mmCIF file of C-alpha atoms in Angstrom:
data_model
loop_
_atom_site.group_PDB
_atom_site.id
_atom_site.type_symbol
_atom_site.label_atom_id
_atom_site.label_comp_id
_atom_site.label_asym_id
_atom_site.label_seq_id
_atom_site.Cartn_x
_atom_site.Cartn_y
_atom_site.Cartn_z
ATOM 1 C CA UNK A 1245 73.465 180.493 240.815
ATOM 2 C CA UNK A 1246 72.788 177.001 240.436
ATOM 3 C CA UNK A 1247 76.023 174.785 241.665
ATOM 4 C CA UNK A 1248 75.199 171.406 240.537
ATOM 5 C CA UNK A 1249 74.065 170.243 236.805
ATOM 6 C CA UNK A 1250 70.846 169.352 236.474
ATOM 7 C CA UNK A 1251 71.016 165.030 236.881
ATOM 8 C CA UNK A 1252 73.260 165.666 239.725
ATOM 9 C CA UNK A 1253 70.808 168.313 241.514
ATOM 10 C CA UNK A 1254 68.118 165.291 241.136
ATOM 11 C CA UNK A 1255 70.056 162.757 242.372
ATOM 12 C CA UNK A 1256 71.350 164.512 245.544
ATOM 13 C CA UNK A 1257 67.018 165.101 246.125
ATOM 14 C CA UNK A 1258 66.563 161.853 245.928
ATOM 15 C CA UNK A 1259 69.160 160.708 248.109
ATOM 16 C CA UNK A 1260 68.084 163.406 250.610
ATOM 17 C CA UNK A 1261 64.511 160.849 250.916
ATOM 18 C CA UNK A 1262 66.679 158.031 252.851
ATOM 19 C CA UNK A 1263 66.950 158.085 256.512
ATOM 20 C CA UNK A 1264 69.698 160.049 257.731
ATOM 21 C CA UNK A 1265 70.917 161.437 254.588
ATOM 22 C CA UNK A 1266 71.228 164.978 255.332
ATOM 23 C CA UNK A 1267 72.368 167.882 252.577
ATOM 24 C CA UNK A 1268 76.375 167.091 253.412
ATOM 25 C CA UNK A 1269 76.201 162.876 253.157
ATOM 26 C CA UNK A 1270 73.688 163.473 250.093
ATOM 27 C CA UNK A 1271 76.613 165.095 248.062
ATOM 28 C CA UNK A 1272 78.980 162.911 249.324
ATOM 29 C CA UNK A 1273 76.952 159.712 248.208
ATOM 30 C CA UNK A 1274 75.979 161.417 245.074
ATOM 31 C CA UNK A 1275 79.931 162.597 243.911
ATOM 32 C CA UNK A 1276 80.840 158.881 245.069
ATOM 33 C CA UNK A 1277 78.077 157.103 242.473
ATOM 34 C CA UNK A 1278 79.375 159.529 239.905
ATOM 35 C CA UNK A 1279 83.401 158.634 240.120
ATOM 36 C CA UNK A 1280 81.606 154.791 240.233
ATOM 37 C CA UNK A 1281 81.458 152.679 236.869
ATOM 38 C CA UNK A 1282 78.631 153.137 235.224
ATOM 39 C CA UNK A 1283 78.414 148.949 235.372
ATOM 40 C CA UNK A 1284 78.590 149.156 239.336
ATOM 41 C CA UNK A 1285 75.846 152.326 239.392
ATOM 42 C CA UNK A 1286 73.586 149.759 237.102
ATOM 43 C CA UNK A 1287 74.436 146.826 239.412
ATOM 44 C CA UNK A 1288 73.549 149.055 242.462
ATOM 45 C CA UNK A 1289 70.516 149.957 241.064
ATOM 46 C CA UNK A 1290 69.228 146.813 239.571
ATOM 47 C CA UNK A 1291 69.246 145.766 242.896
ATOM 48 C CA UNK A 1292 67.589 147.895 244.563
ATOM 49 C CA UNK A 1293 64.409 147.576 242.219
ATOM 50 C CA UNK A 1294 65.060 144.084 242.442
ATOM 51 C CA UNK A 1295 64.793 143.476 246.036
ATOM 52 C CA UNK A 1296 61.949 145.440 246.195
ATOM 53 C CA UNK A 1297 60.069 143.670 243.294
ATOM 54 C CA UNK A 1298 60.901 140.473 245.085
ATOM 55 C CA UNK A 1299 60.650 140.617 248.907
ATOM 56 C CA UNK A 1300 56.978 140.314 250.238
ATOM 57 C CA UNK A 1301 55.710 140.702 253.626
ATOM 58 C CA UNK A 1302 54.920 136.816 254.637
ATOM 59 C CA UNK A 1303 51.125 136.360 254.917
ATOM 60 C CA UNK A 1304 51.580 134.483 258.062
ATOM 61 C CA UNK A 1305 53.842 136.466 260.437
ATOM 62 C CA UNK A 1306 54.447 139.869 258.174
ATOM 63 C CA UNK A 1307 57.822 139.409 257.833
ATOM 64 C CA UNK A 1308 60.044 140.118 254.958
ATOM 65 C CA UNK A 1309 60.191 136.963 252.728
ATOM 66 C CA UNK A 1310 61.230 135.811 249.378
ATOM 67 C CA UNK A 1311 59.006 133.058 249.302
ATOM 68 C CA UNK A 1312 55.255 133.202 251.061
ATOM 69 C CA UNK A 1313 55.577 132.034 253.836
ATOM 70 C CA UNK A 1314 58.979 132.629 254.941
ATOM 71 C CA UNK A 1315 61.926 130.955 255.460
ATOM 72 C CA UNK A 1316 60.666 130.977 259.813
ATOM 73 C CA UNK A 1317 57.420 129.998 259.169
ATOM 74 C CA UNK A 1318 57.536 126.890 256.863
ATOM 75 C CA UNK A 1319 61.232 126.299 258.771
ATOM 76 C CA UNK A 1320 59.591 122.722 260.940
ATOM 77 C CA UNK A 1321 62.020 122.890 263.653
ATOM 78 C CA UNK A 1322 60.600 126.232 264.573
ATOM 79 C CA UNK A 1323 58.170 126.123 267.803
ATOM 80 C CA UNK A 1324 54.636 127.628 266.714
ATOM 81 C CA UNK A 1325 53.666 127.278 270.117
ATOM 82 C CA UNK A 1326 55.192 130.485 270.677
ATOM 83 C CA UNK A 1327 54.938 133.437 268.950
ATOM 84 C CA UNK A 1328 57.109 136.785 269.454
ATOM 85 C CA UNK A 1329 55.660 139.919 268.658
ATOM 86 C CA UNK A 1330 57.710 142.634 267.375
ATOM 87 C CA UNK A 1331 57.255 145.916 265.196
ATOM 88 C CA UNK A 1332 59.426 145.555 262.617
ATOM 89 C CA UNK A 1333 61.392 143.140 260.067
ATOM 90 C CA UNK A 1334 64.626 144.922 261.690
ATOM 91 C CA UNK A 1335 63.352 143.133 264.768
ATOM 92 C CA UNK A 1336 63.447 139.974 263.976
ATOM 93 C CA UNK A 1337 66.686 140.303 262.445
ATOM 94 C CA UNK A 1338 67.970 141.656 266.152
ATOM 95 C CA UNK A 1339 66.154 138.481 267.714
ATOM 96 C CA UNK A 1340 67.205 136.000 265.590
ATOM 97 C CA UNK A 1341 70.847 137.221 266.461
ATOM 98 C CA UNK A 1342 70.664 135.710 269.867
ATOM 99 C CA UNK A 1343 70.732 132.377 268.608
ATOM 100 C CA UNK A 1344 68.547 132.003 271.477
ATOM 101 C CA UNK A 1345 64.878 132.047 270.024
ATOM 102 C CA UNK A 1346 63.337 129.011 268.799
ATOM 103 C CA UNK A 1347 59.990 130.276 268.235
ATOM 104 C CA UNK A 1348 57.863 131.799 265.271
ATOM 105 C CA UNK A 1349 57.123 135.837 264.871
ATOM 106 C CA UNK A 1350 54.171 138.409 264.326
ATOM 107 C CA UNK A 1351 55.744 141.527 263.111
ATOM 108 C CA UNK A 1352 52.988 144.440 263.597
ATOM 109 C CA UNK A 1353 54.561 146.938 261.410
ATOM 110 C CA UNK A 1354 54.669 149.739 263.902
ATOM 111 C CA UNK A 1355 53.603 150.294 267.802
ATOM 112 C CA UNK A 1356 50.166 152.273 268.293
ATOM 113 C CA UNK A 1357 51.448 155.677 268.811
ATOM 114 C CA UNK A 1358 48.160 158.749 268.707
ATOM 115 C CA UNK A 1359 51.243 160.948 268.039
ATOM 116 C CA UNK A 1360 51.436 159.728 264.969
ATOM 117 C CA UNK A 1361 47.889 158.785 263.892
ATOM 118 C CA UNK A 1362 48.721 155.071 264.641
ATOM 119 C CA UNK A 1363 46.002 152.971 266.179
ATOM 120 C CA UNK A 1364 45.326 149.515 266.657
ATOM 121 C CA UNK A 1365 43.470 149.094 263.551
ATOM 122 C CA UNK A 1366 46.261 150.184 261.490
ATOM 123 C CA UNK A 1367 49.101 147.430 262.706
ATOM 124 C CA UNK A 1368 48.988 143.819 262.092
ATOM 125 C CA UNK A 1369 46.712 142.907 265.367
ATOM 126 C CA UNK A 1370 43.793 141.320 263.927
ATOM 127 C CA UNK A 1371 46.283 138.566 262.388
ATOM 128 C CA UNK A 1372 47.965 138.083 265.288
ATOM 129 C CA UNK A 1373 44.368 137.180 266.826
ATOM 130 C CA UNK A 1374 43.556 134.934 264.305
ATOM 131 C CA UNK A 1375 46.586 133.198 264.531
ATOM 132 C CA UNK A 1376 46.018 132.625 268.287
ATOM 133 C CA UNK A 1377 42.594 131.637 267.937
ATOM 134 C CA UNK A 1378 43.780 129.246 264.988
ATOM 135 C CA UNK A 1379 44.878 127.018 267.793
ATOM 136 C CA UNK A 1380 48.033 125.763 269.235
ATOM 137 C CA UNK A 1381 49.200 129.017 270.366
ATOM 138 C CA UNK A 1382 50.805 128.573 274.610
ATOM 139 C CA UNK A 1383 52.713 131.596 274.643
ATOM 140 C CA UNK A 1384 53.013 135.286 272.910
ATOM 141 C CA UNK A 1385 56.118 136.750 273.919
ATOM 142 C CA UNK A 1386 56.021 140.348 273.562
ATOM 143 C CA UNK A 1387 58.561 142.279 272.208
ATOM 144 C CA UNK A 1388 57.648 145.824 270.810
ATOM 145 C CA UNK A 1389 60.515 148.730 271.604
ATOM 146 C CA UNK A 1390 60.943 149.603 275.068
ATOM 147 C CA UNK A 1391 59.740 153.133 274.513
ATOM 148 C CA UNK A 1392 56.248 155.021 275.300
ATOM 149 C CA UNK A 1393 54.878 153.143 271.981
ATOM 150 C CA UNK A 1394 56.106 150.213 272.636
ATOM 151 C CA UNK A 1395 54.714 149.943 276.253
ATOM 152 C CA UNK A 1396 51.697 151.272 275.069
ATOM 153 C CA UNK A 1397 51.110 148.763 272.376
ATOM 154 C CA UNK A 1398 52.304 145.478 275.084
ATOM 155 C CA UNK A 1399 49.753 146.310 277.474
ATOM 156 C CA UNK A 1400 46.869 146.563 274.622
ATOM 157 C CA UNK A 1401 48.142 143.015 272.755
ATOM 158 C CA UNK A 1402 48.050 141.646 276.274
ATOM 159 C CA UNK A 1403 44.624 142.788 276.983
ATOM 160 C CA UNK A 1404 43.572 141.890 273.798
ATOM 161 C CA UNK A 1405 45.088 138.030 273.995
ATOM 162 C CA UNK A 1406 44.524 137.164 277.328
ATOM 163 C CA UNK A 1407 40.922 136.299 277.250
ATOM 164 C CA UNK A 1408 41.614 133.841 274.703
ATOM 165 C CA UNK A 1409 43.581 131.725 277.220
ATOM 166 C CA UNK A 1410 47.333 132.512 276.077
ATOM 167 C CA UNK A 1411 50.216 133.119 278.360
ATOM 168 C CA UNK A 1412 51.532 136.786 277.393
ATOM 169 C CA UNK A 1413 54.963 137.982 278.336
ATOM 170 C CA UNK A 1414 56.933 140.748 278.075
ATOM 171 C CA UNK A 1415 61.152 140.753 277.257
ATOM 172 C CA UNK A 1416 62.996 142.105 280.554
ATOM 173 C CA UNK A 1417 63.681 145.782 280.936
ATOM 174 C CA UNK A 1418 67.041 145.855 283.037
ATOM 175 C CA UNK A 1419 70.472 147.558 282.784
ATOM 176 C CA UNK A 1420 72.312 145.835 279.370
ATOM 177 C CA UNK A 1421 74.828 143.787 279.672
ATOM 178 C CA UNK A 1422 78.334 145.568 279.249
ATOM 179 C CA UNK A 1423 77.020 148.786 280.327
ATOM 180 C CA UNK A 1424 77.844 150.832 283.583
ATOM 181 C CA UNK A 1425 75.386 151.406 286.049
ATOM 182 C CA UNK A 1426 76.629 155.102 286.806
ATOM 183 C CA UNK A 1427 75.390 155.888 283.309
ATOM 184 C CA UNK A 1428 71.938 153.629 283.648
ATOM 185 C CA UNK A 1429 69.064 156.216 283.589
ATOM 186 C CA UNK A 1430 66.690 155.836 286.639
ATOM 187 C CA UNK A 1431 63.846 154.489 284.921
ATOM 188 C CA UNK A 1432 65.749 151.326 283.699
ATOM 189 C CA UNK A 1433 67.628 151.050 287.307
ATOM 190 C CA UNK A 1434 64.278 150.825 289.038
ATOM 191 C CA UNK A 1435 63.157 148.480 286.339
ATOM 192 C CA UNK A 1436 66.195 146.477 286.896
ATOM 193 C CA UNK A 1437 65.567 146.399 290.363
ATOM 194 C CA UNK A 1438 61.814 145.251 290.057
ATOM 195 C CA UNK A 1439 63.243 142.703 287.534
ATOM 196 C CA UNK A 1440 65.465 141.596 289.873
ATOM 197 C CA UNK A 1441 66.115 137.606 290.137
ATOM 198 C CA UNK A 1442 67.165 135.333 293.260
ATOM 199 C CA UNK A 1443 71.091 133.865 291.986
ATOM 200 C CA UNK B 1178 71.324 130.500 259.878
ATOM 201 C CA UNK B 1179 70.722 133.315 257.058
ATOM 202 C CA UNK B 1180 68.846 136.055 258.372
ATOM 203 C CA UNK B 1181 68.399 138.201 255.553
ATOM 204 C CA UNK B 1182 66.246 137.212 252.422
ATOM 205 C CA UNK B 1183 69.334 136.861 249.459
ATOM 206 C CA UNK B 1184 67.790 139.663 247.608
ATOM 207 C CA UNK B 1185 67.951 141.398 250.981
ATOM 208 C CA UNK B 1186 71.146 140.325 251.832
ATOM 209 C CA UNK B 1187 72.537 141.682 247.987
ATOM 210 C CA UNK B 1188 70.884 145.146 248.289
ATOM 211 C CA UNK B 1189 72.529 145.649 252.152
ATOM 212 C CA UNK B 1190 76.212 144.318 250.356
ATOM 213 C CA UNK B 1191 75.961 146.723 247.898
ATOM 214 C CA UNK B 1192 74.992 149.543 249.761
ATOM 215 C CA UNK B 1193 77.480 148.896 252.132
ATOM 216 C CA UNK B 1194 80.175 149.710 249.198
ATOM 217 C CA UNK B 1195 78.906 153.543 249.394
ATOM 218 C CA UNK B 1196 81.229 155.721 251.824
ATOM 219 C CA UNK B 1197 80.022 156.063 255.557
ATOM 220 C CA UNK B 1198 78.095 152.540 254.776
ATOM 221 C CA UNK B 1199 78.529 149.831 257.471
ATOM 222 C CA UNK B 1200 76.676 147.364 258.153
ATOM 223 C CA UNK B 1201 73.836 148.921 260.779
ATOM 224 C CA UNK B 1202 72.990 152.049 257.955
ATOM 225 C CA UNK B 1203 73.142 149.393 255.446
ATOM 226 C CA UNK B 1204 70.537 147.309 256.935
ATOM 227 C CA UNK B 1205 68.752 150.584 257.613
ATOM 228 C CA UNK B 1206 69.069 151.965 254.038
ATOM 229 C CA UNK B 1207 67.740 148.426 252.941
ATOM 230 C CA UNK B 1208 65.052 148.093 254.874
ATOM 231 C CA UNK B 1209 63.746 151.412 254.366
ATOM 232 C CA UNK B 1210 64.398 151.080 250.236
ATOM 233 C CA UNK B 1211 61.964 147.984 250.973
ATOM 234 C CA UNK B 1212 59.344 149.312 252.532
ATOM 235 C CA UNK B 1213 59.098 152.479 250.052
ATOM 236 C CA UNK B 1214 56.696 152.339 247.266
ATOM 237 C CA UNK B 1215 57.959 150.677 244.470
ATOM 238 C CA UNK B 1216 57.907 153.363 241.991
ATOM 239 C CA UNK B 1217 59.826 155.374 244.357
ATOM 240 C CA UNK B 1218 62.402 152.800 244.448
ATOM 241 C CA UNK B 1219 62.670 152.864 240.931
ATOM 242 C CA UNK B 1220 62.746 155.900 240.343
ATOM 243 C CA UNK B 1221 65.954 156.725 242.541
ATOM 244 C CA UNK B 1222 67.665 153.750 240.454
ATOM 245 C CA UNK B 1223 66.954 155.310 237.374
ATOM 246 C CA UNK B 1224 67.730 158.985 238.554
ATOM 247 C CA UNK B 1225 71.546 157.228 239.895
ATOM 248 C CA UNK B 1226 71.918 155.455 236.546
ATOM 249 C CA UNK B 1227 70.855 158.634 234.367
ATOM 250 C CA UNK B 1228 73.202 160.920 236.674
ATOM 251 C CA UNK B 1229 76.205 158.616 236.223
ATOM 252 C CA UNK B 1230 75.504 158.628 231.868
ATOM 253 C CA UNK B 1231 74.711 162.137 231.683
ATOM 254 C CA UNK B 1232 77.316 163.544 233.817
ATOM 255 C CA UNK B 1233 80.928 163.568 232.564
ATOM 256 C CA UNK B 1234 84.117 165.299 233.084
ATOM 257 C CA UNK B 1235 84.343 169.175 231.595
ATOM 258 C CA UNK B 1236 86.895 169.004 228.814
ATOM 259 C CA UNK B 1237 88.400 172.623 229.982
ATOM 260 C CA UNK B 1238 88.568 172.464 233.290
ATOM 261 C CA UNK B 1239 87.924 168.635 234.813
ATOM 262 C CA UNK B 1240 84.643 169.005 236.992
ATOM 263 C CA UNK B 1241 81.732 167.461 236.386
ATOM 264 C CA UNK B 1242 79.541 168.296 234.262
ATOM 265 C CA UNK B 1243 76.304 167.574 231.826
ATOM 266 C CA UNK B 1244 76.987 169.883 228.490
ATOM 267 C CA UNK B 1245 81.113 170.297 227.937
ATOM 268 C CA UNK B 1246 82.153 172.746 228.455
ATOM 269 C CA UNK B 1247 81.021 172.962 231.524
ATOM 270 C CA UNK B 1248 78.546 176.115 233.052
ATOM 271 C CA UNK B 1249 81.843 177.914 234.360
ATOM 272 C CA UNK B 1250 84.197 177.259 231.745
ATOM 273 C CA UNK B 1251 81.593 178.610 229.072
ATOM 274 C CA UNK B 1252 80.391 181.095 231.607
ATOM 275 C CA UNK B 1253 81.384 184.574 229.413
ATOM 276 C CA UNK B 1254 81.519 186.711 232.655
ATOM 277 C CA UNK B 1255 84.028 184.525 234.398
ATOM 278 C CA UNK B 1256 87.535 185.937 234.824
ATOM 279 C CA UNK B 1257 89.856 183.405 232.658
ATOM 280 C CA UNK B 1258 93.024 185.049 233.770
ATOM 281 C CA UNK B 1259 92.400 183.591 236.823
ATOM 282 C CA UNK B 1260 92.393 179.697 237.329
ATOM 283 C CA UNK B 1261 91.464 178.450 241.347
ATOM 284 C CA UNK B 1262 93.056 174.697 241.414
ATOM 285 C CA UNK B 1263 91.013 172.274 243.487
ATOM 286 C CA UNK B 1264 91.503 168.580 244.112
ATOM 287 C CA UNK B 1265 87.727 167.799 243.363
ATOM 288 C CA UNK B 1266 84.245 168.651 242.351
ATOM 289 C CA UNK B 1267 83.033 168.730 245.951
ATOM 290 C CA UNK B 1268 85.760 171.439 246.227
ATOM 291 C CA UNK B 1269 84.526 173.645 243.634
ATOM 292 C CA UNK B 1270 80.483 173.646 244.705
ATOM 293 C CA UNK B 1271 83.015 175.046 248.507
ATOM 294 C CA UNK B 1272 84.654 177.784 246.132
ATOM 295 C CA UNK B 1273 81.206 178.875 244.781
ATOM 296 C CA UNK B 1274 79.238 178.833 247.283
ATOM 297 C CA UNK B 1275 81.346 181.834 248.927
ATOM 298 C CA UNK B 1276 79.815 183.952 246.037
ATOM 299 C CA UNK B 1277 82.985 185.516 246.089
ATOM 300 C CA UNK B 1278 85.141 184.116 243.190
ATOM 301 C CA UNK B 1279 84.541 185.358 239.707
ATOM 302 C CA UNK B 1280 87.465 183.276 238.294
ATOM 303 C CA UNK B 1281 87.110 179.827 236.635
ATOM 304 C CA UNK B 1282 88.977 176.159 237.749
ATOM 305 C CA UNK B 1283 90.764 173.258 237.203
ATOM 306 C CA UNK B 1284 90.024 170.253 238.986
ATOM 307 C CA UNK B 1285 92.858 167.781 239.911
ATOM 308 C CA UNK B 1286 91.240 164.680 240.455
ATOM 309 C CA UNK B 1287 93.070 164.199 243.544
ATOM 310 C CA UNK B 1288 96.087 165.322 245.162
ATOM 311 C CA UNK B 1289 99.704 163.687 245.269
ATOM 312 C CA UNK B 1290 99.975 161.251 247.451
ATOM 313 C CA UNK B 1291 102.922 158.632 247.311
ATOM 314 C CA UNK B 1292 101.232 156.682 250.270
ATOM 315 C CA UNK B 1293 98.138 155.971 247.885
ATOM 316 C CA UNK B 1294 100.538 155.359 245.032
ATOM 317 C CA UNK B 1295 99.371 159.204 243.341
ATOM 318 C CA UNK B 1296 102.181 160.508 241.447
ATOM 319 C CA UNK B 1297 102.247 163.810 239.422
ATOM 320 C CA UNK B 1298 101.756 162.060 236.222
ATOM 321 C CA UNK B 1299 97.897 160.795 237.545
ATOM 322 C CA UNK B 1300 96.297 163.926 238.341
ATOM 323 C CA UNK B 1301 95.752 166.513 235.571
ATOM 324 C CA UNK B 1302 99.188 168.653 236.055
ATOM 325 C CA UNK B 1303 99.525 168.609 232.153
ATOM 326 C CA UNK B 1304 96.020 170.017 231.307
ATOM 327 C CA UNK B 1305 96.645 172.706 233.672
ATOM 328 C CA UNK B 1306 100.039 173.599 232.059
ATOM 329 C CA UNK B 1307 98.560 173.703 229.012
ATOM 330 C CA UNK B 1308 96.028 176.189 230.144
ATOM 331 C CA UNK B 1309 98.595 178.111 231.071
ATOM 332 C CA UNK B 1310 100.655 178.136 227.923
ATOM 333 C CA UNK B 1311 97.516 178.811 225.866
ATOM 334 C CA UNK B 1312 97.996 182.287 227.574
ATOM 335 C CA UNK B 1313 95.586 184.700 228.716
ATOM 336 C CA UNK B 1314 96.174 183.491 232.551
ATOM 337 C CA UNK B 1315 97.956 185.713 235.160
ATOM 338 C CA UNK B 1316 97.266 184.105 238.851
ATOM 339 C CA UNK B 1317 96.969 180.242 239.461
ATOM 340 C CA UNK B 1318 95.144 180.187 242.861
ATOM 341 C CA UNK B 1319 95.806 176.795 244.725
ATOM 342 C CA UNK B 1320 93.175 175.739 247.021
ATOM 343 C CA UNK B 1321 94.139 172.392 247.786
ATOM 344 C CA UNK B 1322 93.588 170.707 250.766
ATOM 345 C CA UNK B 1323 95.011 172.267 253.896
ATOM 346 C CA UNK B 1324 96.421 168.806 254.558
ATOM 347 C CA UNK B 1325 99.835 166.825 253.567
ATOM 348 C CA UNK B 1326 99.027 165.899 250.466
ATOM 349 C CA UNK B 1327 97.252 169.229 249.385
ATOM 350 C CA UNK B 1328 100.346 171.178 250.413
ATOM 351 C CA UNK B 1329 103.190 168.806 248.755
ATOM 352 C CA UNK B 1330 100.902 168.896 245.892
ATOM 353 C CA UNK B 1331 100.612 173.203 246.014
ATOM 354 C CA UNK B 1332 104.486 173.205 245.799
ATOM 355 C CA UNK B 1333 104.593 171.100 243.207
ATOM 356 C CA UNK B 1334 102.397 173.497 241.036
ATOM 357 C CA UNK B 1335 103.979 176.572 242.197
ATOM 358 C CA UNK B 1336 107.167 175.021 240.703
ATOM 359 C CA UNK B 1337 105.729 173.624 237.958
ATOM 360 C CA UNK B 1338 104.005 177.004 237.081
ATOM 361 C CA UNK B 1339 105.809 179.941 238.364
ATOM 362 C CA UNK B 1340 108.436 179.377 235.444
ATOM 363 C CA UNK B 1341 105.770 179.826 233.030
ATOM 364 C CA UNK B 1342 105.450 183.447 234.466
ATOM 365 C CA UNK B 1343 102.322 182.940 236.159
ATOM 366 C CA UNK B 1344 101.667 184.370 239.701
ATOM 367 C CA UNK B 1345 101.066 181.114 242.211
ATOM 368 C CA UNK B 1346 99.346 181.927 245.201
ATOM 369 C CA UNK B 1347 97.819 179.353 248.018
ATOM 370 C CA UNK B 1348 94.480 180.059 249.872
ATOM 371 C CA UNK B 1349 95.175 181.410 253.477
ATOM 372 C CA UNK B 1350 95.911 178.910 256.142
ATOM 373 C CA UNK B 1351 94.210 180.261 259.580
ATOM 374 C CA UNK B 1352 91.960 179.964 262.138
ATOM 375 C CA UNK B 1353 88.363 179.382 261.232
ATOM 376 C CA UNK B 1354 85.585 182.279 261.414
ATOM 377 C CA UNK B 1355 83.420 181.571 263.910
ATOM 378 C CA UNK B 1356 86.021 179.097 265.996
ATOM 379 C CA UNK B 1357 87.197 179.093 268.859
ATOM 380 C CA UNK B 1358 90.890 179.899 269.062
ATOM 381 C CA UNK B 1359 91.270 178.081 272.608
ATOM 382 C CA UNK B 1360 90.868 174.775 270.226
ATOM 383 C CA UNK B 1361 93.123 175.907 267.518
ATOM 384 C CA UNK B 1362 95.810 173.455 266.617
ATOM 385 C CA UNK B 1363 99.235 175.154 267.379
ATOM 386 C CA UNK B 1364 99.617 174.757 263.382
ATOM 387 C CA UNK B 1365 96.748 176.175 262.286
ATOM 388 C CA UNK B 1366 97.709 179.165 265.054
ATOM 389 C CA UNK B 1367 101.227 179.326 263.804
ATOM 390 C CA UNK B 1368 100.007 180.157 260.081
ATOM 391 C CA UNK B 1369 97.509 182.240 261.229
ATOM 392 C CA UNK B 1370 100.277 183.910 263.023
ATOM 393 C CA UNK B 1371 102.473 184.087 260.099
ATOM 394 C CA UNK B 1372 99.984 185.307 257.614
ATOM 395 C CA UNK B 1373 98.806 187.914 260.045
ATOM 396 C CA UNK B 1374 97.492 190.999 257.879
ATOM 397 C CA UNK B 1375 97.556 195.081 258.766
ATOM 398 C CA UNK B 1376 94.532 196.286 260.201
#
């Protein structure tokens, strides 16, 4: 027994592709677009296909951009002196939150991970050489995800960069701010604690 | 300081109109839409846009459907003497897949709910009493919500109905299979209690 027509079977598949849109949230999304206008499904729509025709990675730092090169990179207040690596546009959206970072970005993509096939050849690395080597460069601040891939991928960027006479950091691991330290797993404590600054 | 690309920043404000859509999955649906290949992208617009014109509301019996009438109501081994009363589609793809009702149904739209400004006139009460005086139909089974509304909606039908000389019944209120009755509301307990059945 089939339980859905046909257009709506398809629709719920291809709402299953997103990222964390099981069976149940599928349906949900998919009964939802169909009690929608039909104008406001078109609008939805149109822009999806139209973001996606017209945001390009920038050809200088990889990040999602209108206009080549981004809004960052031709921004002249911004300090290309220093250059934070992270793995994805999402990233830079999370640094630029701070209000705190007055620097440029390299976003790699992904972090090396062999569990997934990922090696240094496949993420943005080469670029981010160049762009050092280009000159100017005093500082890469590194800033993949604090997991396995993440480390993995700091320590090679800094082995890679630090022959060519750049200062390469990495963010602070350490308990965050508004959390409880009962709850703080061990490996962050004793990173905390190795972190640990004079007041 | 804009940190989203305005095409970017359009795709994660529409999204966020879809149910369960805030602003973190929004940014995550976006991004992800993005970085997919663009035929993919258009291919769930198109597949959302073709859903929403093909599928419309079964003349008979109010789901949704692609050909009207719909599979069940044009089904010729259904039971029409027996009509199951939902509040929406999502309810009847529940009913079937039990496997267990042969009857057909009659979708509300929605249940009565003077809070949300849904009177009896704005669900479809009078399609249902005309199936009803069309004949043929001997048991209206309501299987509205087990909630406020559902229930002040199943007495309305029962009284709209049962002077029509139709048998009303209601779905059975009781504790879930496979629960656990420790964490059984004393409601749910107390009409499981009452509709307690001869073993």
């Amino acid at each position: 027994m089939q339980f859905y027509a046909e257009p709506l079977s398809r629709l719920i598949d291809e709402l299953r592709r997103l990222p964390g849109v099981g069976a149940k949230t599928g349906q949900r999304l998919a009964f939802h677009l169909l009690a929608m206008a039909p104008a406001d499904v078109q609008r939805l729509a149109d822009t999806m296909v139209e973001a996606r025709r017209r945001i390009t990675d920038c050809s200088i730092c990889g990040n999602l951009t209108e206009a080549d090169p981004c809004v960052t990179c031709s921004d002249p207040s911004r300090d290309r002196s220093c250059i934070c690596v992270v793995e994805r546009p999402e990233d830079v959206i999370a640094m630029e939150r701070t209000r705190e970072y007055r620097g440029v970005y390299h976003v790699l993509g992904a972090a090396i991970s062999p569990m997934e096939g990922v090696g240094p050849g496949d993420i943005r690395l080469a670029e981010l050489v160049n762009r050092v080597k280009a000159g100017g460069v005093t500082e890469i601040i590194v800033a993949t995800n604090p997991n396995t891939e993440g480390e993995v991928t700091a320590v090679y960027i800094a082995n890679l960069l630090r022959p060519l006479g750049v200062r390469v950091s990495r963010i602070a691991h350490g308990v965050p701010v508004g959390g409880d330290l009962e709850y703080a797993d061990e490996v962050t404590l004793a990173r905390a604690l190795e972190g640990r600054r004079v007041m």
